[in-house]
Coordinates of C-alpha atoms and ligand atoms in Angstrom, one line a residue:
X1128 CA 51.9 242.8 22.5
X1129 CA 53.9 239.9 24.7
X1130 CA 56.7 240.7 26.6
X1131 CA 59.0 237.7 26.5
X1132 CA 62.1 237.4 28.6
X1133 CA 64.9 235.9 26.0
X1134 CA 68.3 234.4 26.7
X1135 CA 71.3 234.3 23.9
X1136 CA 73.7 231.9 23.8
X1137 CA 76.8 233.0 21.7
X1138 CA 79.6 231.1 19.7
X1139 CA 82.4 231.9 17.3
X1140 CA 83.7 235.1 16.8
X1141 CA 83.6 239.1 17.0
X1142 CA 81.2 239.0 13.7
X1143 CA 78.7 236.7 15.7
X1144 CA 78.7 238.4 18.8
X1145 CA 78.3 241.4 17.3
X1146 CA 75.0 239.6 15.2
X1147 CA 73.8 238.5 18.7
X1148 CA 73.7 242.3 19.4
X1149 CA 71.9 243.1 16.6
X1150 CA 68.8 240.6 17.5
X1151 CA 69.1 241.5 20.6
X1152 CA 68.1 245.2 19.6
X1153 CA 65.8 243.5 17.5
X1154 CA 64.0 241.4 20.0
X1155 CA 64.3 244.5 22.6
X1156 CA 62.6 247.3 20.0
X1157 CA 59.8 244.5 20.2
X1158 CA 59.3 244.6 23.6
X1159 CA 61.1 241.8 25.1
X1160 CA 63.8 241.7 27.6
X1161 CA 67.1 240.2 28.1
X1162 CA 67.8 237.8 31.1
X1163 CA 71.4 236.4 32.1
X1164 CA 69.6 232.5 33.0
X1165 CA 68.4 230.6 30.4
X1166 CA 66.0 228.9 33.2
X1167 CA 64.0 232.2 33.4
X1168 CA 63.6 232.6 29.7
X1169 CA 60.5 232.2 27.5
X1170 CA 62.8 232.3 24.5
X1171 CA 66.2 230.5 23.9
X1172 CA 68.2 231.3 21.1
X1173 CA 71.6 229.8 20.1
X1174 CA 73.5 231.7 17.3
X1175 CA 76.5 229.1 16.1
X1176 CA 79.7 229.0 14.3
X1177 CA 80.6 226.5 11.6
X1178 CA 84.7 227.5 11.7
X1179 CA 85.6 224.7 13.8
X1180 CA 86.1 221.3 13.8
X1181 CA 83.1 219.3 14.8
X1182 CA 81.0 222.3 14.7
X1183 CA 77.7 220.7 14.3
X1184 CA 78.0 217.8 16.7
X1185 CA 79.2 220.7 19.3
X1186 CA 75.7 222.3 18.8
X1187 CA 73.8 219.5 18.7
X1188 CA 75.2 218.4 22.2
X1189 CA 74.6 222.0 23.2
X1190 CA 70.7 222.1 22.3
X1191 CA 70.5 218.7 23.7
X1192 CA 71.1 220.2 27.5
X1193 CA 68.5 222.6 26.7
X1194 CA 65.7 219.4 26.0
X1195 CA 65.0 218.9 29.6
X1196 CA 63.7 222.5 30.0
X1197 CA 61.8 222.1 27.3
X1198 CA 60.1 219.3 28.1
X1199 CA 59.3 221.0 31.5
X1200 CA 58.4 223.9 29.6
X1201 CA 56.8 223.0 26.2
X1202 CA 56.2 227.0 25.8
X1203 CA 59.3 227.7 25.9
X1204 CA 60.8 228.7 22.6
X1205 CA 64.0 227.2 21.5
X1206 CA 65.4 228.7 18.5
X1207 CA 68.9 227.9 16.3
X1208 CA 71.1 230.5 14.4
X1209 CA 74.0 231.5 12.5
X1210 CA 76.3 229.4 10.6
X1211 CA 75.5 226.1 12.2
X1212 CA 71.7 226.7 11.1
X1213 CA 72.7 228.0 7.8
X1214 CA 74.2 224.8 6.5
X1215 CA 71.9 222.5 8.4
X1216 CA 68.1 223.9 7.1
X1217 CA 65.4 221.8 7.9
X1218 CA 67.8 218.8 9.2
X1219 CA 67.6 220.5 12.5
X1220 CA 64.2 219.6 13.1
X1221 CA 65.2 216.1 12.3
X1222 CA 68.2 216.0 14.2
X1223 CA 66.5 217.9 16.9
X1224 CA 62.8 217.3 17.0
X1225 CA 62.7 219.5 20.0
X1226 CA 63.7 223.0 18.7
X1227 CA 60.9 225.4 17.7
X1228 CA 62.5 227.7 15.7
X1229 CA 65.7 227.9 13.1
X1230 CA 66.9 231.0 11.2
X1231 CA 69.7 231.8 9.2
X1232 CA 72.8 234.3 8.6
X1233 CA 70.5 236.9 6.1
X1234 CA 67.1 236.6 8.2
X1235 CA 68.0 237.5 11.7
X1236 CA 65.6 240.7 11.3
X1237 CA 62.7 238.7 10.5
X1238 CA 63.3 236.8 14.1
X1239 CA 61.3 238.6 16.2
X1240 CA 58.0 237.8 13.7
X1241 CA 59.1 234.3 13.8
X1242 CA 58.9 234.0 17.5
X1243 CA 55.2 235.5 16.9
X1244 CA 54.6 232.6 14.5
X1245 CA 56.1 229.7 16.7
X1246 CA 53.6 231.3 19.2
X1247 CA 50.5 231.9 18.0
X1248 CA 50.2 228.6 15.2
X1249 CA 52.1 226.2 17.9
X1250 CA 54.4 225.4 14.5
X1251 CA 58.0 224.9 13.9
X1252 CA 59.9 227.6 11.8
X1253 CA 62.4 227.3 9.5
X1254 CA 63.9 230.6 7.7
X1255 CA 67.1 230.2 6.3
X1256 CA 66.8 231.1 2.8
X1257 CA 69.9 233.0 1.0
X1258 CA 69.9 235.1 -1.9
X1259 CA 73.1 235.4 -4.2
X1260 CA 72.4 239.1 -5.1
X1261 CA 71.7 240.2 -1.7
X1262 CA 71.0 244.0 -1.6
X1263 CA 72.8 246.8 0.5
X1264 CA 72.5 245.4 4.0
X1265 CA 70.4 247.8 6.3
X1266 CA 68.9 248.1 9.5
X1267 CA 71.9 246.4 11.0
X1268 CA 72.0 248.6 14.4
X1269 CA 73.4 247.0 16.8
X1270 CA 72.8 247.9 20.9
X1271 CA 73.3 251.1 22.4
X1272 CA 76.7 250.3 24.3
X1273 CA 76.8 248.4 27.7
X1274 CA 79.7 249.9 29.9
X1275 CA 82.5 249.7 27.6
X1276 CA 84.2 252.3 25.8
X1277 CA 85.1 250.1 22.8
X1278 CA 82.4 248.9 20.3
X1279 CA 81.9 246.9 17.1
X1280 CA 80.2 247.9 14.1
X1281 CA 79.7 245.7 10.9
X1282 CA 80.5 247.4 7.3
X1283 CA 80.1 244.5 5.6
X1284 CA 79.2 240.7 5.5
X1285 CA 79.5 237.4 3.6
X1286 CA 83.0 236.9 1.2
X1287 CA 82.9 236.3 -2.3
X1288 CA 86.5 234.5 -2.3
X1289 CA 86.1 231.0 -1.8
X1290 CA 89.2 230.1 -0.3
X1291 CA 89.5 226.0 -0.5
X1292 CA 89.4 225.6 3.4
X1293 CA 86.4 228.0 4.6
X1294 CA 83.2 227.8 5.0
X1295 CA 82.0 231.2 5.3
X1296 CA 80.7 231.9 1.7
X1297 CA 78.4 228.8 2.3
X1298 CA 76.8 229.9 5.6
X1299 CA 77.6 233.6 5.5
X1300 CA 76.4 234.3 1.6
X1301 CA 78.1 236.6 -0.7
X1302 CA 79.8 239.9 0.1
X1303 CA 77.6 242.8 0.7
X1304 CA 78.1 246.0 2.3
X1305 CA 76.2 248.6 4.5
X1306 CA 75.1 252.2 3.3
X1307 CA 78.3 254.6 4.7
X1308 CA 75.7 256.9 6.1
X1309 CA 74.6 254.2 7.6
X1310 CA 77.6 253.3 9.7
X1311 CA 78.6 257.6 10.4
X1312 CA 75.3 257.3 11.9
X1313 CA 76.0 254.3 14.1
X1314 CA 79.1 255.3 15.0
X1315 CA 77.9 259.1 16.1
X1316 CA 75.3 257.6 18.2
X1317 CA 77.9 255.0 19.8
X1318 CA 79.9 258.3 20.6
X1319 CA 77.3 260.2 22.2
X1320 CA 77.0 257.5 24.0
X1321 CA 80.4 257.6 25.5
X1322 CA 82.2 254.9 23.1
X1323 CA 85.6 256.1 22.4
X1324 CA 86.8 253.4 20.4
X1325 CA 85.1 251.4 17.4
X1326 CA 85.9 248.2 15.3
X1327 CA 85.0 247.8 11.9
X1328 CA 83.8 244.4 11.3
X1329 CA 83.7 242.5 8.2
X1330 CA 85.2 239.3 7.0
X1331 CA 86.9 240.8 4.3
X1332 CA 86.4 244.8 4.9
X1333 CA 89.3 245.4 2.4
X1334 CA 86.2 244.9 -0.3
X1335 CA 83.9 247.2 1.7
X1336 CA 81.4 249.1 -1.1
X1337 CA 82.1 246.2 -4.1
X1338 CA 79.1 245.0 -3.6
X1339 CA 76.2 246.3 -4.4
X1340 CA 78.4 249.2 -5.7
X1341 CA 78.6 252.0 -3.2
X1342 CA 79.6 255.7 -3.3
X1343 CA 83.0 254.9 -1.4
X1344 CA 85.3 252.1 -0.6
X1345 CA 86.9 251.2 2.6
X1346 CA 89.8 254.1 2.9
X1347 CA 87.4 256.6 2.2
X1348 CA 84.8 254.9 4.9
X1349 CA 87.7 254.9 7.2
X1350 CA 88.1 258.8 6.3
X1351 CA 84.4 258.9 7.0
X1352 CA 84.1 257.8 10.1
X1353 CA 87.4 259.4 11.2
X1354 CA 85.4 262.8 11.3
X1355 CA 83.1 261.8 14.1
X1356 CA 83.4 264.5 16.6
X1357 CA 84.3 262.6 19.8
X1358 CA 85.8 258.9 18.2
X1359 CA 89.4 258.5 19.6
X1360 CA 90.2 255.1 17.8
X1361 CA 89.5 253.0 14.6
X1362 CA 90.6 249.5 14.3
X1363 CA 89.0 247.1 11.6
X1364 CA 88.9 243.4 10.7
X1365 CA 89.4 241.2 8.8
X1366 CA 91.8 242.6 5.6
X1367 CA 92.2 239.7 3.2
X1368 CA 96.1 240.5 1.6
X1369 CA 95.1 240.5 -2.0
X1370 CA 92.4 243.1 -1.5
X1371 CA 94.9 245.8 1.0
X1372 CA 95.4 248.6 -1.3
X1373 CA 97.7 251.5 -1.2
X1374 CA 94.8 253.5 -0.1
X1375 CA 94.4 251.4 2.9
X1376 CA 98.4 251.8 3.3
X1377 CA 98.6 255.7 3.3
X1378 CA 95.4 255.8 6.1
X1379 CA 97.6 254.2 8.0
X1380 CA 100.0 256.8 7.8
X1381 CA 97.6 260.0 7.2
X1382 CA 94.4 258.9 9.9
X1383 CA 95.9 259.6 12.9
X1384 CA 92.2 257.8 14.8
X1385 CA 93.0 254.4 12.8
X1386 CA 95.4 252.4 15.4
X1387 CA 99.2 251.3 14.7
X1388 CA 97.5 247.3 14.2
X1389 CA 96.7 245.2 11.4
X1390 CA 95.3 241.7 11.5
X1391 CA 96.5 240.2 8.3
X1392 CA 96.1 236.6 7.6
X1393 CA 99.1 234.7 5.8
X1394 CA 97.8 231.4 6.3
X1395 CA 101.1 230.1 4.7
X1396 CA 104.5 230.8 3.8
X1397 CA 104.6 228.2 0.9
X1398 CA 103.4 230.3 -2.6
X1399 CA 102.2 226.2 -3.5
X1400 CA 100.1 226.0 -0.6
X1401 CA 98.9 229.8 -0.6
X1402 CA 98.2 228.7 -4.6
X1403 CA 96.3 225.3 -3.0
X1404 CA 94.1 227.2 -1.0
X1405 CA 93.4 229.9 -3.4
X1406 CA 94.9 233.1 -1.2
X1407 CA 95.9 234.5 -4.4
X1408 CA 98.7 236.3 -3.2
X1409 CA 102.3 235.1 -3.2
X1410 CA 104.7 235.6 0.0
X1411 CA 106.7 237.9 -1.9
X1412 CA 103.7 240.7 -2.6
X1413 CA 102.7 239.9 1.3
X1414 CA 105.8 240.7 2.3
X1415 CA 105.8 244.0 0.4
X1416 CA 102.8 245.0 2.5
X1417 CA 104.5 244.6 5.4
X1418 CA 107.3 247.0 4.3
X1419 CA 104.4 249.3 3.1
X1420 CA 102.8 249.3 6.3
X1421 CA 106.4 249.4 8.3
X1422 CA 106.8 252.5 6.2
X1423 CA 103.8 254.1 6.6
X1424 CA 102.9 254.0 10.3
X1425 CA 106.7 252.8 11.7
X1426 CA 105.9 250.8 15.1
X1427 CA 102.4 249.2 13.8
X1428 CA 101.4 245.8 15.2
X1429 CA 101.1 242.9 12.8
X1430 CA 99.0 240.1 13.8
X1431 CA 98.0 236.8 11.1
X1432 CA 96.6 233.8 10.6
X1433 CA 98.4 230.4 9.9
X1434 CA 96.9 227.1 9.1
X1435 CA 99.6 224.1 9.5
X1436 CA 98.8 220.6 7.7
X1437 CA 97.1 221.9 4.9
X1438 CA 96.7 218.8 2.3
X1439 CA 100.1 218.4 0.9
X1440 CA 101.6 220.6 2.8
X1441 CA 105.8 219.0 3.2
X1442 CA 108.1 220.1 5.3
X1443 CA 109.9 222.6 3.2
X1444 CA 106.3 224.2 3.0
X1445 CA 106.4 224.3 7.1
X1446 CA 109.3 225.3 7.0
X1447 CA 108.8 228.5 4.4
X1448 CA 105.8 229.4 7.3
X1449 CA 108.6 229.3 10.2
X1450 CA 110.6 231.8 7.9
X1451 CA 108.1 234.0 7.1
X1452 CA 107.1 234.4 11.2
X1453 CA 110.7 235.4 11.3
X1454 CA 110.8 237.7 8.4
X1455 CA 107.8 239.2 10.0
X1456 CA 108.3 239.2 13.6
X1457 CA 104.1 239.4 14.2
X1458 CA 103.4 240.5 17.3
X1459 CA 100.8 237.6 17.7
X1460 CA 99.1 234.7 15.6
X1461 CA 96.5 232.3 15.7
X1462 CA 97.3 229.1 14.5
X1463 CA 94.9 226.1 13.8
X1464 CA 95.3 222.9 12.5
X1465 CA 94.2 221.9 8.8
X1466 CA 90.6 220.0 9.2
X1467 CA 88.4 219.5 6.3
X1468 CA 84.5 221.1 6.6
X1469 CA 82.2 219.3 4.6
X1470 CA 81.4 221.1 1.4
X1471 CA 84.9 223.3 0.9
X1472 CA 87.1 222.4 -1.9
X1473 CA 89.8 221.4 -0.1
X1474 CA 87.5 218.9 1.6
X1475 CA 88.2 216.7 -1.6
X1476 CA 91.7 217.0 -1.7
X1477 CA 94.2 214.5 -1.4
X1478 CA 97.3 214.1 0.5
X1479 CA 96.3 214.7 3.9
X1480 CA 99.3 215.6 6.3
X1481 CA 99.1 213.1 9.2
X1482 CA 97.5 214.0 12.6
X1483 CA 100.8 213.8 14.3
X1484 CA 102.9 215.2 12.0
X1485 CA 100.1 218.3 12.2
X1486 CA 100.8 218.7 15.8
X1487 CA 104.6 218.3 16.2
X1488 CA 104.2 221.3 13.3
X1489 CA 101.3 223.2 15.4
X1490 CA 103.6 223.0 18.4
X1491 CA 106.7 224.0 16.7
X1492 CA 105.0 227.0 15.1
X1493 CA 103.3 227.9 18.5
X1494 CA 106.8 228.0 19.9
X1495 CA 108.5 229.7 17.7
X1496 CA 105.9 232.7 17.9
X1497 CA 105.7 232.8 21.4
X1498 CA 109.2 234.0 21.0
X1499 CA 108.0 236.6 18.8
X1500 CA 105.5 237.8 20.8
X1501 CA 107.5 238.4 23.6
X1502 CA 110.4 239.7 22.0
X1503 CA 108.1 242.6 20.5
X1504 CA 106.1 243.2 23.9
X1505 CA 109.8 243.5 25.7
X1506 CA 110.1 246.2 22.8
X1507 CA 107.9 248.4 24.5
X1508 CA 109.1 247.8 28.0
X1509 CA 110.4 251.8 29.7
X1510 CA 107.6 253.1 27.2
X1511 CA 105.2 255.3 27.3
X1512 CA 102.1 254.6 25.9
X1513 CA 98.2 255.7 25.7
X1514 CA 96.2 253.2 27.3
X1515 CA 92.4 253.2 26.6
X1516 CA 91.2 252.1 30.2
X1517 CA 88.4 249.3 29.7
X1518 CA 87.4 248.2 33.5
X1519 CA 88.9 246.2 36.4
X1520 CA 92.2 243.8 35.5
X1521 CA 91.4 240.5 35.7
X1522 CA 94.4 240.2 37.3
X1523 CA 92.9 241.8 40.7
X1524 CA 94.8 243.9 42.9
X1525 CA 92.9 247.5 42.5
X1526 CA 94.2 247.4 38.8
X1527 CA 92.7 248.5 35.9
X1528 CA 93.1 247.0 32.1
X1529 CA 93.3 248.6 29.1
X1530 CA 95.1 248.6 25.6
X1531 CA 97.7 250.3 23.9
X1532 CA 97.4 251.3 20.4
X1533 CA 98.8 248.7 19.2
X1534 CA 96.0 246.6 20.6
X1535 CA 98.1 245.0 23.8
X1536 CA 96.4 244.7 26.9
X1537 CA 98.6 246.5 30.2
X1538 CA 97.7 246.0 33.8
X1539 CA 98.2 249.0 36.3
X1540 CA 97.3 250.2 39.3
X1541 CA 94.8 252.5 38.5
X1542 CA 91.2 254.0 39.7
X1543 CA 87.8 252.5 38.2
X1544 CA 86.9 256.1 37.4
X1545 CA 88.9 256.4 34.8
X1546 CA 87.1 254.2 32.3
X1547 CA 86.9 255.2 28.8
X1548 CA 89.7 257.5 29.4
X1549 CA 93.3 257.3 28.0
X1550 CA 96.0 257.4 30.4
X1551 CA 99.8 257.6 29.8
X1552 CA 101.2 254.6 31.6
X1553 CA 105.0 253.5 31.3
X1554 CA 105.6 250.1 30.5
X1555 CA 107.5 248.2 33.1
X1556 CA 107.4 244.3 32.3
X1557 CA 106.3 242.4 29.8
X1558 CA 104.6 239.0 29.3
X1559 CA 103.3 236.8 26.4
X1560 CA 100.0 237.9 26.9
X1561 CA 100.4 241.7 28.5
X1562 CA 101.9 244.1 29.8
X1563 CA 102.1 245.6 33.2
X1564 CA 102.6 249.5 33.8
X1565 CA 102.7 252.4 35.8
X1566 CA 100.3 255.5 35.1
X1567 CA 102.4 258.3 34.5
X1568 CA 102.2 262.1 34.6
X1569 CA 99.8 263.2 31.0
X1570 CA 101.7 264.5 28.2
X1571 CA 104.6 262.4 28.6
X1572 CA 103.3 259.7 26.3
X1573 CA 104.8 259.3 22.6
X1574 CA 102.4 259.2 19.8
Ligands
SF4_1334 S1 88.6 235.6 2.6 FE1 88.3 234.9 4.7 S2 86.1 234.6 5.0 FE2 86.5 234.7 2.8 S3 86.7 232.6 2.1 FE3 88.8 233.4 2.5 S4 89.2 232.8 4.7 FE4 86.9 232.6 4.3

């Protein structure tokens, strides 16, 4: 058999990196090897993400600096995935007469046979079919771990929800989940591997085991993979509100591996819009979570999502979002502005909030949070907390970076050695963005 040398190019988020390090196991368990230049490879692929604004032109511009080597190269294989090639099917080859190969969200495993086929019949590809009653999802292994302690594993993928601005159920198909045993066994080999921290991925993990019916849902999963021998910390992502459960609540407070964060989008603080963009969940019953969660594991990080300028958003609507980040105090958001993607419902909708008006609200929000943020980073400042050490600090200096529980980053002097460990380090000063600290003696730290 060939041995090809390939070359990945990743966009978008945690869910697609991670998929990038599933067909790279893939490609590798066919013989082929990763290189770090895409001028050495035999094999290009790009695996997109439709989330943003302008995604497809983005891409397109992006394959385009790959023609040249192509046309030096006409072996070469240059291949498109993920969201981007989802939605666009065959219209790559006519937008893009130059790419061999395109595959889609549910046939990444059948990539490496594809490359075969580009190669031996000298034919273009194109594999992006989608079934709406997908079965369990299998075989979904990613790498074993480069030299980080922290990894990622998927539970689930695809979303049945539909809300009015997203584009995932289009490109990602509908909601299915991964055999538990399964994901124990991932994890357990990640462990013996020397991970000490995993993230459960999903875009709605809250539904984890709906579909196709499994033996347990996402609490008990989290129980599940709590009793691998060796795992140190659980995180997940992303819990959609009207699917957090008390269940989910009380792991917070009886799990002692699943970390003091939650990522929970609000996307608004106006019950019209949240009604608009079919969240169906109210402010009030989000802001009962909180209180759940406040109760259950006092201390635990809050992080969200906020979309500003959705159509017919008014001030008072804005204004209701400002509140809730108050109410809240998150310890971090990301904030976009509205934009339309072709093919959602709210792409139809009318009343668009003017670009300005958009940004003067993005800015404002931005502001206002940035207060936040810092106000509940200086809450930690003559602390003591664990800190999972991850490698060098960016910041330089012979200091290492690594995160709390809560999921913030500290800088501290530190040695490279200790890697994968956690060390108690007092918090002396706090930024937007992290934290710097001093290792202290062990056993001083709280829990
Ligand atoms: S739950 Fe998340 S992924 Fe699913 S449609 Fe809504 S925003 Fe998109």
């Amino acid at each position: 058999m060939e041995s090809l040398r390939f070359y990945i190019q990743t966009f978008g988020c945690q869910m697609n990196d991670h998929d990038s390090e599933v067909l790279a196991r893939l490609l590798e368990e066919d013989g082929h090897l990763e290189v770090a230049d895409p001028a050495e490879a035999d094999v290009i692929l790009l695996n997109t993400c439709a989330i943003r604004e302008k995604a497809e032109q983005k891409v397109y511009s992006e394959l385009g600096r790959y023609r040249p080597l192509k046309e030096r190269r006409p072996d070469l294989v240059l291949g498109l995935g993920g969201c981007v090639a989802q939605g666009e099917g065959r219209n790559v080859l006519r937008r893009a007469p130059y790419v061999d190969l395109v595959f889609g969200t549910q046939t990444v495993h059948e990539v490496p046979a594809l490359i075969r086929e580009v190669r031996s019949r000298r034919r273009r590809v194109v594999s992006t079919r989608m079934t709406h009653d997908p079965g369990p999802m299998t075989g979904f292994y990613s790498r074993a771990r480069g030299r980080s302690p922290r990894a990622y594993v998927t539970v689930m993928q695809g979303c049945d929800n539909y809300c009015a601005y997203c584009v995932v159920p289009y490109v990602r198909g509908r909601e299915r989940s991964r055999p538990a045993a399964e994901i124990v066994a991932e994890v357990e080999r990640l462990v013996a591997d020397g991970v000490v921290e995993v993230t459960l991925l999903g875009q709605n993990v809250n539904s984890y085991g709906r579909r196709p019916p499994g033996d347990v849902d996402f609490p008990a999963l989290l129980r599940r993979v709590a009793e691998v021998d060796g795992l140190g910390r659980i995180r997940f992502t992303t819990s959609h509100p009207k699917d957090l459960s008390g269940a989910l609540v009380r792991a917070f407070a009886e799990i002692p591996a699943v970390m003091p964060h939650l990522h929970l989008p609000i996307q608004s603080g106006s019950d019209r819009i949240l009604g608009a963009m079919g969240r169906r969940y109210t402010v009030e019953r989000y802001l009962g979570l909180v209180h759940a969660l406040r109760s259950a594991r006092p201390g635990i990080a809050l992080t969200s999502d906020v979309i500003v300028g959705f159509p017919g958003e008014t001030d008072a609507d804005f204004e209701a979002t400002l509140d809730v980040l108050d109410t809240v105090g998150y310890d971090g958001l990301f904030s976009f502005k509205f934009s339309p993607r072709p093919g959602t419902a709210a792409a139809g909708l009318p009343d668009p909030v003017p670009e300005p008006v958009k940004e003067e609200r993005l800015a404002r929000l931005q502001a206002r949070q940035q207060g936040h943020t810092l106000a509940r980073n200086r809450a930690l400042e003559g602390r003591v907390r664990p800190v999972l050490v991850e490698g060098p600090s960016r910041a330089g200096g012979g200091q290492v970076a690594g995160r709390t529980p809560e999921n913030k980053i500290v800088n501290f002097q530190g040695d490279p050695a200790w890697v994968g460990r956690e060390v108690n380090v007092r918090i002396v000063a706090a930024a937007v963005n992290s934290l710097r600290g001093e290792a202290v003696d062990a056993g001083e730290a709280a829990a």
